[in-house]
Coordinates of C-alpha atoms in Angstrom, one line a residue:
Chain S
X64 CA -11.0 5.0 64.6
X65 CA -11.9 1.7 63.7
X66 CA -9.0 1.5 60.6
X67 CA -6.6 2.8 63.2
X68 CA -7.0 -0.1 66.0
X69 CA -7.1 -2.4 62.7
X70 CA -4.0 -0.7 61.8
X71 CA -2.7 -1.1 64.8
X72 CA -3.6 -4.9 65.3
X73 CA -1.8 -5.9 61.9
X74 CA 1.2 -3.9 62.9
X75 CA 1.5 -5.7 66.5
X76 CA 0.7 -9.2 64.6
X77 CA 3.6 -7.8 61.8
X78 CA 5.8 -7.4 64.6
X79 CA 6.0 -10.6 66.5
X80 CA 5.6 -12.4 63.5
X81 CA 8.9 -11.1 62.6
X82 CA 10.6 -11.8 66.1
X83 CA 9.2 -15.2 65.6
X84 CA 11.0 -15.5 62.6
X85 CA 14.0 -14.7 63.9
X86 CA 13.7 -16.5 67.8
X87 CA 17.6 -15.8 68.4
X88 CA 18.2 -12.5 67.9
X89 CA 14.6 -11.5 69.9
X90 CA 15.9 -14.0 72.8
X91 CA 19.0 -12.2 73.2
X92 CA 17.7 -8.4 72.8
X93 CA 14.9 -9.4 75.6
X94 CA 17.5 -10.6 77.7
X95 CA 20.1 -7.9 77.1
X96 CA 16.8 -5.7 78.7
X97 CA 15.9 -7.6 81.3
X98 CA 19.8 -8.5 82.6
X99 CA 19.7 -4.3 82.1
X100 CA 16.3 -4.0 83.6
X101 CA 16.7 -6.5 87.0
X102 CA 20.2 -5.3 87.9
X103 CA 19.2 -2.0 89.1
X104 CA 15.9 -3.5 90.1
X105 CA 17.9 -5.9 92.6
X106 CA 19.9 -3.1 94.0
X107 CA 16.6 -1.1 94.8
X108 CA 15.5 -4.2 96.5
X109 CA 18.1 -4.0 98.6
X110 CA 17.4 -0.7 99.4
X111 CA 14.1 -1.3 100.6
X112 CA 15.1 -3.9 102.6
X113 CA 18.1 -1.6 104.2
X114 CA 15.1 1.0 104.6
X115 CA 12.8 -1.7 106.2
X116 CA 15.1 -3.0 108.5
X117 CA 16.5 0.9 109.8
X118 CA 12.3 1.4 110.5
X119 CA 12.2 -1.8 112.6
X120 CA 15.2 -1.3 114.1
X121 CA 13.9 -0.5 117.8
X122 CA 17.4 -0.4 119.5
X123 CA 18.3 2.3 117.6
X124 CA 15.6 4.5 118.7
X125 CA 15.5 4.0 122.2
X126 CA 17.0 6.5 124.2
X127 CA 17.4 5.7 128.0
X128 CA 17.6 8.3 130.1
X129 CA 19.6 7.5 133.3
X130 CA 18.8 10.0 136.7
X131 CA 20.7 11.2 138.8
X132 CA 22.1 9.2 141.9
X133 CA 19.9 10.9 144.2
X134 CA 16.8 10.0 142.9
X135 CA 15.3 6.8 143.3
X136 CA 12.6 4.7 142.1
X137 CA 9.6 6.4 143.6
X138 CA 11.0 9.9 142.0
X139 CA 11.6 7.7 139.0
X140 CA 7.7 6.8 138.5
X141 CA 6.9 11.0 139.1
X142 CA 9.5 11.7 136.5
X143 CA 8.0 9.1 134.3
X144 CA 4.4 10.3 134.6
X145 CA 5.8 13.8 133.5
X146 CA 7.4 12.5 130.4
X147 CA 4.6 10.4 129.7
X148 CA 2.3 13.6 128.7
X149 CA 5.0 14.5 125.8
X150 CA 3.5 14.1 122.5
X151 CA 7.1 12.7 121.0
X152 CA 7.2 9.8 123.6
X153 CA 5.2 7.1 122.5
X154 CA 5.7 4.8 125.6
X155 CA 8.2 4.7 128.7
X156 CA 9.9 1.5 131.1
X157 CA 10.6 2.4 134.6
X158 CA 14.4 -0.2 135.0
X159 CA 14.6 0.0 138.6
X160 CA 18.8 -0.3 140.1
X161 CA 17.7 -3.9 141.1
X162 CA 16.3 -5.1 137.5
X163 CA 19.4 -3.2 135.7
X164 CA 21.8 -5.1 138.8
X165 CA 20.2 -8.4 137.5
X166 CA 20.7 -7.8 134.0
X167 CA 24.6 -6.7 134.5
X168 CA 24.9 -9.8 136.3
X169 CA 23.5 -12.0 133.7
X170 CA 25.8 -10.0 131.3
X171 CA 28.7 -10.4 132.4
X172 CA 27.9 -13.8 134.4
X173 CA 29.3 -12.8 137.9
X174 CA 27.0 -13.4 140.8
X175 CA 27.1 -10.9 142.6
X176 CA 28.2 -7.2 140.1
X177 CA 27.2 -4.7 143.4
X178 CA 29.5 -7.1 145.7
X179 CA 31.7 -5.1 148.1
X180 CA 30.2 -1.8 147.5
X181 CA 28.3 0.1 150.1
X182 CA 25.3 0.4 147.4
X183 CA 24.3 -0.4 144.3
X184 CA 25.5 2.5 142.2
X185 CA 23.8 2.1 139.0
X186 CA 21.0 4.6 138.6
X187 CA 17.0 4.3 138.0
X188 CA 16.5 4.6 134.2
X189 CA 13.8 5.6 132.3
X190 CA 13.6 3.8 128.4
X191 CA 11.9 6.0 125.6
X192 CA 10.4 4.9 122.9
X193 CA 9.3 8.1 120.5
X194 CA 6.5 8.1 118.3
X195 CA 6.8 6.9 114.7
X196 CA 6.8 10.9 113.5
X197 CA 9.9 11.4 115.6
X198 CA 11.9 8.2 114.9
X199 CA 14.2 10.1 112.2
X200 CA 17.8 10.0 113.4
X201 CA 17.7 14.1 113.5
X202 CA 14.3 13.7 115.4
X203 CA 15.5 10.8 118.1
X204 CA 19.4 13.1 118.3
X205 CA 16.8 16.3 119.1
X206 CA 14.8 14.7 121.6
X207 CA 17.6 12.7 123.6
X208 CA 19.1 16.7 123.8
X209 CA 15.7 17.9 125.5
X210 CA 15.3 15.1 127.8
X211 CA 19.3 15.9 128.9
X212 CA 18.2 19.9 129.7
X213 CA 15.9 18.0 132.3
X214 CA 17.1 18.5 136.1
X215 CA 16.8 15.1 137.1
X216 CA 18.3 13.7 134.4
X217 CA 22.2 12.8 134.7
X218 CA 22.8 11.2 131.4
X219 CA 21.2 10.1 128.1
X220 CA 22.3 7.2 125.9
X221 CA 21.1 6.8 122.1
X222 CA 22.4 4.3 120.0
X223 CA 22.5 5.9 116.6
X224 CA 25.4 4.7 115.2
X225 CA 23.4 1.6 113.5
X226 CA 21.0 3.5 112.1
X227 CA 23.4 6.4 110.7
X228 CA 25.7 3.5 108.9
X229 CA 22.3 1.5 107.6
X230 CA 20.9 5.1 106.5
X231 CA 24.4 5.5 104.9
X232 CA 24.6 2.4 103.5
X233 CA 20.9 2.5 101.9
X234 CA 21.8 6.3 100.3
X235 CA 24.7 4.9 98.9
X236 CA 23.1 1.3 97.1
X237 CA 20.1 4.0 96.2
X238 CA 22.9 6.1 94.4
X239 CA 24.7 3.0 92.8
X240 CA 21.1 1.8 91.7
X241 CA 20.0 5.0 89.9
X242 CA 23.7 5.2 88.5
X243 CA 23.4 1.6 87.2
X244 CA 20.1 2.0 86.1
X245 CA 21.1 5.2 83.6
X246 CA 23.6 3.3 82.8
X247 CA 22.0 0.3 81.8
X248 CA 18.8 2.5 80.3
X249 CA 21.0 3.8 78.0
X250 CA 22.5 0.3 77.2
X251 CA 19.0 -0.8 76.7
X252 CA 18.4 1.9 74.2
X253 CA 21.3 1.3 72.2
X254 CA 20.8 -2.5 71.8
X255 CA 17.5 -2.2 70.9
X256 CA 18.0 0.4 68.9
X257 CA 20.6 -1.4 67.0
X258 CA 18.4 -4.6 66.3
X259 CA 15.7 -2.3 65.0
X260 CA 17.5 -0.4 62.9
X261 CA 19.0 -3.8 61.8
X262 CA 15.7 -4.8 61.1
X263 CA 15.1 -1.5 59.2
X264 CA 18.4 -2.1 56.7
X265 CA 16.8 -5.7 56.1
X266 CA 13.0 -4.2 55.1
X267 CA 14.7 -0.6 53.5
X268 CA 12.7 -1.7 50.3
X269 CA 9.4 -2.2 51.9
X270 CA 9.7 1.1 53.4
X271 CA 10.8 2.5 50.9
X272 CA 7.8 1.4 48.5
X273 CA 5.0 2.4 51.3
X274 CA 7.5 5.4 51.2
X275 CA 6.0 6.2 47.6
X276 CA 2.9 4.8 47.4
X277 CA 1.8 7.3 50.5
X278 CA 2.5 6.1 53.8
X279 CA 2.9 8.4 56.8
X280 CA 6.0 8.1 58.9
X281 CA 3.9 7.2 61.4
X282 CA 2.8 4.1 59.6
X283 CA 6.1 3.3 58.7
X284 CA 7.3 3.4 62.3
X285 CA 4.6 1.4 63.4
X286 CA 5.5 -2.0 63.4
X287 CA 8.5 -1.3 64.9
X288 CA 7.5 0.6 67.2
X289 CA 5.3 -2.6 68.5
X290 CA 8.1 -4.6 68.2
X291 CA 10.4 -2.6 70.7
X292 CA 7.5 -2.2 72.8
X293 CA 6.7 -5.7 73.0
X294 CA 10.3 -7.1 73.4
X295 CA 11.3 -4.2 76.1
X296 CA 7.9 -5.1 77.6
X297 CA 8.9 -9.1 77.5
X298 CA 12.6 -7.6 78.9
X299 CA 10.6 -6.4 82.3
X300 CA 8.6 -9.5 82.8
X301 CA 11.9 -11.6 82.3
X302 CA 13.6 -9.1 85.5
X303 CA 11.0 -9.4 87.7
X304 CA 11.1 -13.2 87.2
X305 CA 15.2 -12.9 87.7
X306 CA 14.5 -10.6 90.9
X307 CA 12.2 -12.9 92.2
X308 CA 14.2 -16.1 91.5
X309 CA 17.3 -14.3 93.0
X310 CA 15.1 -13.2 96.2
X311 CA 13.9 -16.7 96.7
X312 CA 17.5 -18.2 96.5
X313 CA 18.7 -15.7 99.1
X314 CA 15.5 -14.8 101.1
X315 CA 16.5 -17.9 103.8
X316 CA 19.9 -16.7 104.0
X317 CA 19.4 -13.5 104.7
X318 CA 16.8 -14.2 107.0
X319 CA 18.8 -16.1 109.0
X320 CA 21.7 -13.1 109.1
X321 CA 19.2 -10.6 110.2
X322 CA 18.0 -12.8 112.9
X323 CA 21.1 -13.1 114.5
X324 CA 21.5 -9.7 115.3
X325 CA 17.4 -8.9 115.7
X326 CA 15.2 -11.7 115.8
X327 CA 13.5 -11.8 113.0
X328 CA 13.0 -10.0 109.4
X329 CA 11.0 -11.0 106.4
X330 CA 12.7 -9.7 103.3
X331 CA 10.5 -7.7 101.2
X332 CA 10.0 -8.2 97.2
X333 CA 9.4 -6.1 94.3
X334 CA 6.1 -4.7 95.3
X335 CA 3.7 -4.0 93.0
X336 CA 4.5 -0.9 92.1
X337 CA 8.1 -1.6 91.2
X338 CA 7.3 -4.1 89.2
X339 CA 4.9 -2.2 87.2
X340 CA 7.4 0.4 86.9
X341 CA 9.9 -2.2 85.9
X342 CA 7.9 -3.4 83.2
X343 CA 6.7 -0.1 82.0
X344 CA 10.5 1.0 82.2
X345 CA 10.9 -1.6 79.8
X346 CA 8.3 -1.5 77.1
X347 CA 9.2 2.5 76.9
X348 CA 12.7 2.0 76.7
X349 CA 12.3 -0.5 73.7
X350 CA 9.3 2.1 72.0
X351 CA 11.9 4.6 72.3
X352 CA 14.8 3.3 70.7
X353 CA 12.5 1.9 68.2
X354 CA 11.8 5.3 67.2
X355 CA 14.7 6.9 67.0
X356 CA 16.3 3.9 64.9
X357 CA 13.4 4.4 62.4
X358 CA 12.8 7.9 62.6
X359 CA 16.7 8.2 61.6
X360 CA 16.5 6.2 58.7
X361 CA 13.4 7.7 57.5
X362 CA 14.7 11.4 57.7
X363 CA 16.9 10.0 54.9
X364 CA 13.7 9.8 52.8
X365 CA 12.8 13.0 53.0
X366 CA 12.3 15.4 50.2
X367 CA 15.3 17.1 49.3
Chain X
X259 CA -3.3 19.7 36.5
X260 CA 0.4 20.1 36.7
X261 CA 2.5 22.9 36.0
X262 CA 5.9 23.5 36.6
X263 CA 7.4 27.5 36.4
X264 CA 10.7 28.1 35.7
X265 CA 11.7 25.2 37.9
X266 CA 15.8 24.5 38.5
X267 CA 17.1 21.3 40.3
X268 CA 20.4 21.6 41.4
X269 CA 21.8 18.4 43.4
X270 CA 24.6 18.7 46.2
X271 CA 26.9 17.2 43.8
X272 CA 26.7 20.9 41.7
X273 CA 25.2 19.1 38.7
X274 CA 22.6 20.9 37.4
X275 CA 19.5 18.3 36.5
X276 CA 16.7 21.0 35.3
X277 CA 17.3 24.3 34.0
X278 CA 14.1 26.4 33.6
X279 CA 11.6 23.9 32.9
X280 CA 8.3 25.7 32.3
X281 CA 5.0 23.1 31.4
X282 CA 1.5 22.5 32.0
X283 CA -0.3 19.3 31.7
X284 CA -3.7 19.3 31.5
X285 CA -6.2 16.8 33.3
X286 CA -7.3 13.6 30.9
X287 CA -4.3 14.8 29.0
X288 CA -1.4 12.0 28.2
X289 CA 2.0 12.9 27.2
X290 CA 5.4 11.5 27.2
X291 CA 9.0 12.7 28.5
X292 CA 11.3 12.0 26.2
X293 CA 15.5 12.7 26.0
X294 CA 18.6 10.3 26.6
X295 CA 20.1 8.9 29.8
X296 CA 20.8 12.3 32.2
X297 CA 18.8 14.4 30.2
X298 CA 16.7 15.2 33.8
X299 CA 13.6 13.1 33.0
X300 CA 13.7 10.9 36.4
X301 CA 14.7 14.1 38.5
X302 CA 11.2 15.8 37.0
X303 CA 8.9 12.9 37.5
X304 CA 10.5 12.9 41.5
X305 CA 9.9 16.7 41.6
X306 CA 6.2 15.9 40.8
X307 CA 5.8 12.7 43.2
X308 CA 7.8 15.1 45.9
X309 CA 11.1 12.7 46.1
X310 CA 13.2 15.8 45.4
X311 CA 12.4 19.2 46.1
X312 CA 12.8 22.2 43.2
X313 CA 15.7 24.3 43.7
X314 CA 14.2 27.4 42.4
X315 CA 10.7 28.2 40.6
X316 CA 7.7 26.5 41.0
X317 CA 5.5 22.7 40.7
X318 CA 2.1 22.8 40.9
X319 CA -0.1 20.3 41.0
X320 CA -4.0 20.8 40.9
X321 CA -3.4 24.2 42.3
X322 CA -1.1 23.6 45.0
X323 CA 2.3 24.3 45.1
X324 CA 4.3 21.2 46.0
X325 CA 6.9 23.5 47.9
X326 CA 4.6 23.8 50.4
X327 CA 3.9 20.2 50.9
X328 CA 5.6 18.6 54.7
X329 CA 5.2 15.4 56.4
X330 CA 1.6 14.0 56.4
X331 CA 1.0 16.1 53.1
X332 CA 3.4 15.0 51.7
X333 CA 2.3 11.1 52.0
X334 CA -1.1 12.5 51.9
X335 CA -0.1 13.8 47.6
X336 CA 1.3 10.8 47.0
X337 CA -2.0 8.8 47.7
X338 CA -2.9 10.8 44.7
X339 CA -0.4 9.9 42.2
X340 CA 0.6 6.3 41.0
X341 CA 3.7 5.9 39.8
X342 CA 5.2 3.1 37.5
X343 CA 9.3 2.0 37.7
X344 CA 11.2 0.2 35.7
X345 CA 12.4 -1.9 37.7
X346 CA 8.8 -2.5 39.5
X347 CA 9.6 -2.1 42.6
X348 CA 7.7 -4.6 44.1
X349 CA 8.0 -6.7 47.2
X350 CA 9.7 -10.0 46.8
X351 CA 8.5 -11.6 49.8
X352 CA 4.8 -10.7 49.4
X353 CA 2.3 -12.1 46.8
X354 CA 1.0 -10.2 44.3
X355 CA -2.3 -9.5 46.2
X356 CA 0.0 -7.7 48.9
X357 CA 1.9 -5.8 46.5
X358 CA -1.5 -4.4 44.8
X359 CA -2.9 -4.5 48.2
X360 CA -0.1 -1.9 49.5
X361 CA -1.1 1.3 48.4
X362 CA -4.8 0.8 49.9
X363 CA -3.9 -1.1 53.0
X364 CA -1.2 2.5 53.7
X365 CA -4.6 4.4 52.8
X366 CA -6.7 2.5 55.8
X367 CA -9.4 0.9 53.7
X368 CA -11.6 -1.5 54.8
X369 CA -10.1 -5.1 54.0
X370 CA -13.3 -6.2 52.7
X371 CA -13.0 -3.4 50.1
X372 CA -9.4 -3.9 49.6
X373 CA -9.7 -7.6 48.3
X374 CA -12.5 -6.7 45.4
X375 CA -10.7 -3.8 44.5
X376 CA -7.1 -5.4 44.4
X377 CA -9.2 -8.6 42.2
X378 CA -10.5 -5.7 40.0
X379 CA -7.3 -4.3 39.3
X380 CA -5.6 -7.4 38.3
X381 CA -8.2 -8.3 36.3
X382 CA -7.6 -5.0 34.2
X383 CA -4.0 -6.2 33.7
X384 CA -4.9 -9.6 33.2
X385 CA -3.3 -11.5 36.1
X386 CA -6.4 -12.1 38.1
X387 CA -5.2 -15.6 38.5
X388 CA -2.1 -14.8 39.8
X389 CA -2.9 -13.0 42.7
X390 CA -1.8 -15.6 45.1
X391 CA 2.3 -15.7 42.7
X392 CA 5.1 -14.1 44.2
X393 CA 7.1 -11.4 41.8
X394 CA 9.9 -13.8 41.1
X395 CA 7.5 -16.2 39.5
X396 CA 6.5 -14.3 37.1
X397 CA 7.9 -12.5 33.6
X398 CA 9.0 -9.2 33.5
X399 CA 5.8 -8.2 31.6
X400 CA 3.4 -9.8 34.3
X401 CA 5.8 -8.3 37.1
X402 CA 5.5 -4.9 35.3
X403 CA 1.4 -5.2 35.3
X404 CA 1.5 -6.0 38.6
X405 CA 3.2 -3.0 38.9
X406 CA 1.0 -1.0 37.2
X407 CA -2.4 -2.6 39.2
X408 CA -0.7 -1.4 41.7
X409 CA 0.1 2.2 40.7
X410 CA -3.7 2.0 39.6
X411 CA -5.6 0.5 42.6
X412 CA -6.1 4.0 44.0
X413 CA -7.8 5.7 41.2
X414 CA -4.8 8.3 41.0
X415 CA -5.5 11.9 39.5
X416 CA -2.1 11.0 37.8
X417 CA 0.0 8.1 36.7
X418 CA 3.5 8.6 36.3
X419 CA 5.7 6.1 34.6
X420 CA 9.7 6.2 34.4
X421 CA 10.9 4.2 31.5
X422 CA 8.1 1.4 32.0
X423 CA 9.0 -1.0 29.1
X424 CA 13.0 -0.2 29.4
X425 CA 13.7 -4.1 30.5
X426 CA 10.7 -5.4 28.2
X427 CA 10.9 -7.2 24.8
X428 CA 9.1 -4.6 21.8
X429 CA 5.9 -6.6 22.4
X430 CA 5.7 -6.8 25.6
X431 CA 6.3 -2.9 25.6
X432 CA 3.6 -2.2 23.2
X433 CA 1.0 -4.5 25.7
X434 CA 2.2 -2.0 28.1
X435 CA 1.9 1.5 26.5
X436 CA -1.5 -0.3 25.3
X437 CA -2.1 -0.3 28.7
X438 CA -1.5 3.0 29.2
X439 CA -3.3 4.1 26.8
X440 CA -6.5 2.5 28.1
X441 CA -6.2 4.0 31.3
X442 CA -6.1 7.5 29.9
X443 CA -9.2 6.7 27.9
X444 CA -10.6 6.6 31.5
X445 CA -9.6 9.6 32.0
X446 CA -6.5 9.0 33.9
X447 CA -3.9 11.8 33.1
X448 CA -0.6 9.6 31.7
X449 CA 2.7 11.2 31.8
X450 CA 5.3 8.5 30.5
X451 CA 9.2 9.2 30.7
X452 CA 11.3 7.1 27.9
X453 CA 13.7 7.7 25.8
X454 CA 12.7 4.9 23.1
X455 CA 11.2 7.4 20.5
X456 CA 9.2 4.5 19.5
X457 CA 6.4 4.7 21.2
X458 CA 5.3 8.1 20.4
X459 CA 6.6 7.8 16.9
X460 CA 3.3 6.7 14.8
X461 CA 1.4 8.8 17.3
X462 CA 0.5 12.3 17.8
X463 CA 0.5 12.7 21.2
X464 CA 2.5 15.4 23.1
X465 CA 6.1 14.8 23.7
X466 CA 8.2 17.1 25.9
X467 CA 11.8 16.6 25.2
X468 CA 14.4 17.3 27.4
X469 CA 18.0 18.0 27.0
X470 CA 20.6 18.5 30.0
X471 CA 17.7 19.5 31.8
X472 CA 16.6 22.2 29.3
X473 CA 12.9 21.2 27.7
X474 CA 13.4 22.0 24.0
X475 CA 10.0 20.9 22.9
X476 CA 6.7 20.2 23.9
X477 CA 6.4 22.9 26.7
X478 CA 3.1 24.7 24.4
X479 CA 0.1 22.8 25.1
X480 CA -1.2 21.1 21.7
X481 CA -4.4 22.7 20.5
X482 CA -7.5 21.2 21.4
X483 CA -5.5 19.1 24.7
X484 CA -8.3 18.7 27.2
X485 CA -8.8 20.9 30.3

């Protein structure tokens, strides 16, 4: 166990010894991964933003319910403490036809919006906001029907159209990102690949001399498998740092956008997770192409 | 300690490098391969070290049949065997130490152990104080001891050598066989492949002779060869 970690050691020391030696050609396979690596990790950002800002997007699940003409506010607050026992209402606002008159007004800046009618014709409504478990735009759609199949109830307005183009708009970048990042894996593997098996061609004599003298594939693929490891691994630290530069030079930008429309959003970063996943993505990307460079030329060793 | 049956190689090419070679060589025994360029003497020594494969018939070696040998085994065999090129082989960039080193370092031996043994080695060929040179600084005699420290350092069963002193001047070639010789005297089995007739000449050692990959002589064991 103890000659294997040794093993082990002098192959990783092997390895970046030999991207030390040759600084350009590691610089530019690292970046190759990481330019690979934070594209598709960018476009899942987004995503998680998209996703973020569809969760905290209240508007879009509130449905008001408006009654019917004939009842007014003191039927209203019955009706409300009814809905109130539902388990997929989380909390209800009583507008009254006075507090929705006021706010009409201040829309649409006229003084007076109820002025030479006999009464103020806009009805009591009732603002629902559902639980978290029934915030889904199928969930919200299903529970605006069953508040309309209520007697008193006249009409029901939800505002999903937001929500169903952010949702859209999310699946699709999620898509793109998975696309891009196959795409890119595979670009990863085949530039990697190609500077190990590049390094391969330039050591064919050493290999081919532990070749003879008894050394396993296995310790033949070693080094290089350490060095695709290490500069795949190197690749993902780069991204993240990319990522994170990018989301700092936009994060006030974007900020400001959202705001307009909302009030307030902090974007989100990597997360841990993704960027462990990012970096892991990379190291086995570059161990894999590693291995198949080397295990290719060393079939061409084999007994005949 | 080695015995090839009836053993054809046949390359994808269609040319036909053995033809029914049947032999044994016995352990402690040395014996040289003699015929002229093409004759098949290379293709049999890579048939024992596993480089090639037999086409037909069998190579044994201490009781088990090579054929059967895959992957780790095979790497694991050739631990076993140390083999000696003409054109050395060694690695250009290394020093000597590392060249000698290699075979043990592949083995996973202790690098405390791997330095005395590596010094002990080159101080059988006599190039102890070269250990620290690298191949191009040093003659084609010295690089062909290195060469054979190397094929040495693992205490092989068997030592193999294809056409050892071909690039050597006659007396550094006899310092080499002399070498050789030595080595079977510890008990070493030694099976040479040259076709300078030299060598073997004044001796009376066995000689297996092949021709177009036919082995016209040698293939009885001498009487008396050890066991």
């Amino acid at each position: 166990m103890k000659a294997w970690f040794s093993q082990h050691a002098q192959a990783l020391i092997s390895s970046i010894g030999q991207m030390v030696r040759a600084p350009a050609a590691s610089v530019l396979t690292v970046l190759v991964i990481a330019i690979s690596l934070a594209l598709p990790l960018g476009l899942l950002i987004v995503v998680k933003n998209l996703d973020s800002l569809r969760a905290n997007y209240d508007g879009g699940r509130q449905v008001s319910i408006l009654l019917k003409p004939e009842y007014d506010e003191a039927a209203a607050f019955d009706i409300l403490a009814r809905l109130e026992q539902r388990p997929d209402i989380e909390r209800l606002e009583l507008v009254s036809r006075d507090a929705a008159a006021d706010e009409l007004r201040e829309l649409l800046g006229v003084s007076d919006v109820t002025a030479g009618l006999d009464s103020n014709p806009i009805p009591v409504t009732l603002i629902a906001q559902p639980t978290p478990d029934w915030s889904s735009i199928d969930r919200v759609t299903e529970l605006a029907e069953a508040l309309k199949n209520l007697p008193e109830v006249g009409e029901v307005i939800l505002d999903v159209v937001w929500l169903k183009r952010l949702e859209a708009l999310s699946a699709l970048i999620k898509r793109a990102a998975l696309i891009l990042a196959a795409v890119l894996g595979l670009a990863v593997l085949l530039t990697v690949g190609n500077t190990i098996r590049l390094m391969v061609l330039g050591r064919a004599q050493e290999i081919l001399v532990i070749d003879r003298v008894g050394g396993t594939p296995a310790f033949i693929r070693r080094p290089f498998l350490w060095t695709g490891l290490v500069q795949g691994l190197l690749g993902g630290l780069v991204a993240l740092g990319v990522a994170g530069a990018a989301q700092y030079a936009l994060s006030s930008r974007i900020e400001a956008l959202v705001s307009s429309y909302q009030g307030g959003l902090s974007l989100l970063g990597t997360g841990p997770v993704a960027a462990l996943a990012t970096v892991a993505t990379g190291a086995l990307l570059g161990w894999l192409a590693s291995w198949v460079a080397v295990t290719g030329h060393l079939r061409r060793l084999r007994p005949r | 300690m080695i015995r090839f049956q009836n053993v054809y190689k046949r390359y994808p090419d269609g040319g036909d490098a053995l033809r029914g070679v049947s032999f044994e060589l016995a352990r402690g025994e040395l014996a040289y391969l003699t015929g002229h360029s093409g004759a098949g003497k290379s293709t049999l020594l890579k048939l024992i070290t596993l480089v090639e494969r037999a086409t037909r018939g069998s190579v044994v070696f201490a009781d088990q049949d090579l054929g059967e040998l895959h992957g780790r085994q095979i790497a694991a065999h050739r631990r076993r065997i140390g083999v000696v090129y003409q054109d050395h082989k060694l690695l250009i960039d290394k020093t000597v130490f590392d060249n000698v080193a290699l075979p043990l370092i592949v083995a996973g031996m202790p690098y405390r152990e791997v330095g005395r043994r590596v010094r002990a080695a080159l101080d059988t060929v006599g190039l102890l104080d070269k250990e620290n040179s690298r191949p191009l600084a040093l003659s084609g005699g010295e690089q062909q001891r290195v060469g054979i420290a190397r094929a040495v350092i693992n205490r092989p069963e068997l030592l193999l050598a294809d056409e050892p002193t071909g690039n050597l001047d006659p007396e550094l070639a006899d310092e080499i066989m002399a070498l050789f010789t030595r080595l079977n005297q510890l008990n070493v089995t030694v099976l040479i492949a040259t076709h300078d007739p030299r060598h073997f000449a004044q001796s009376d050692v066995r000689v297996l002779e092949l021709r177009e990959g036919l082995l016209v002589s040698g293939a009885a064991q001498p009487e008396g060869a050890p066991l």
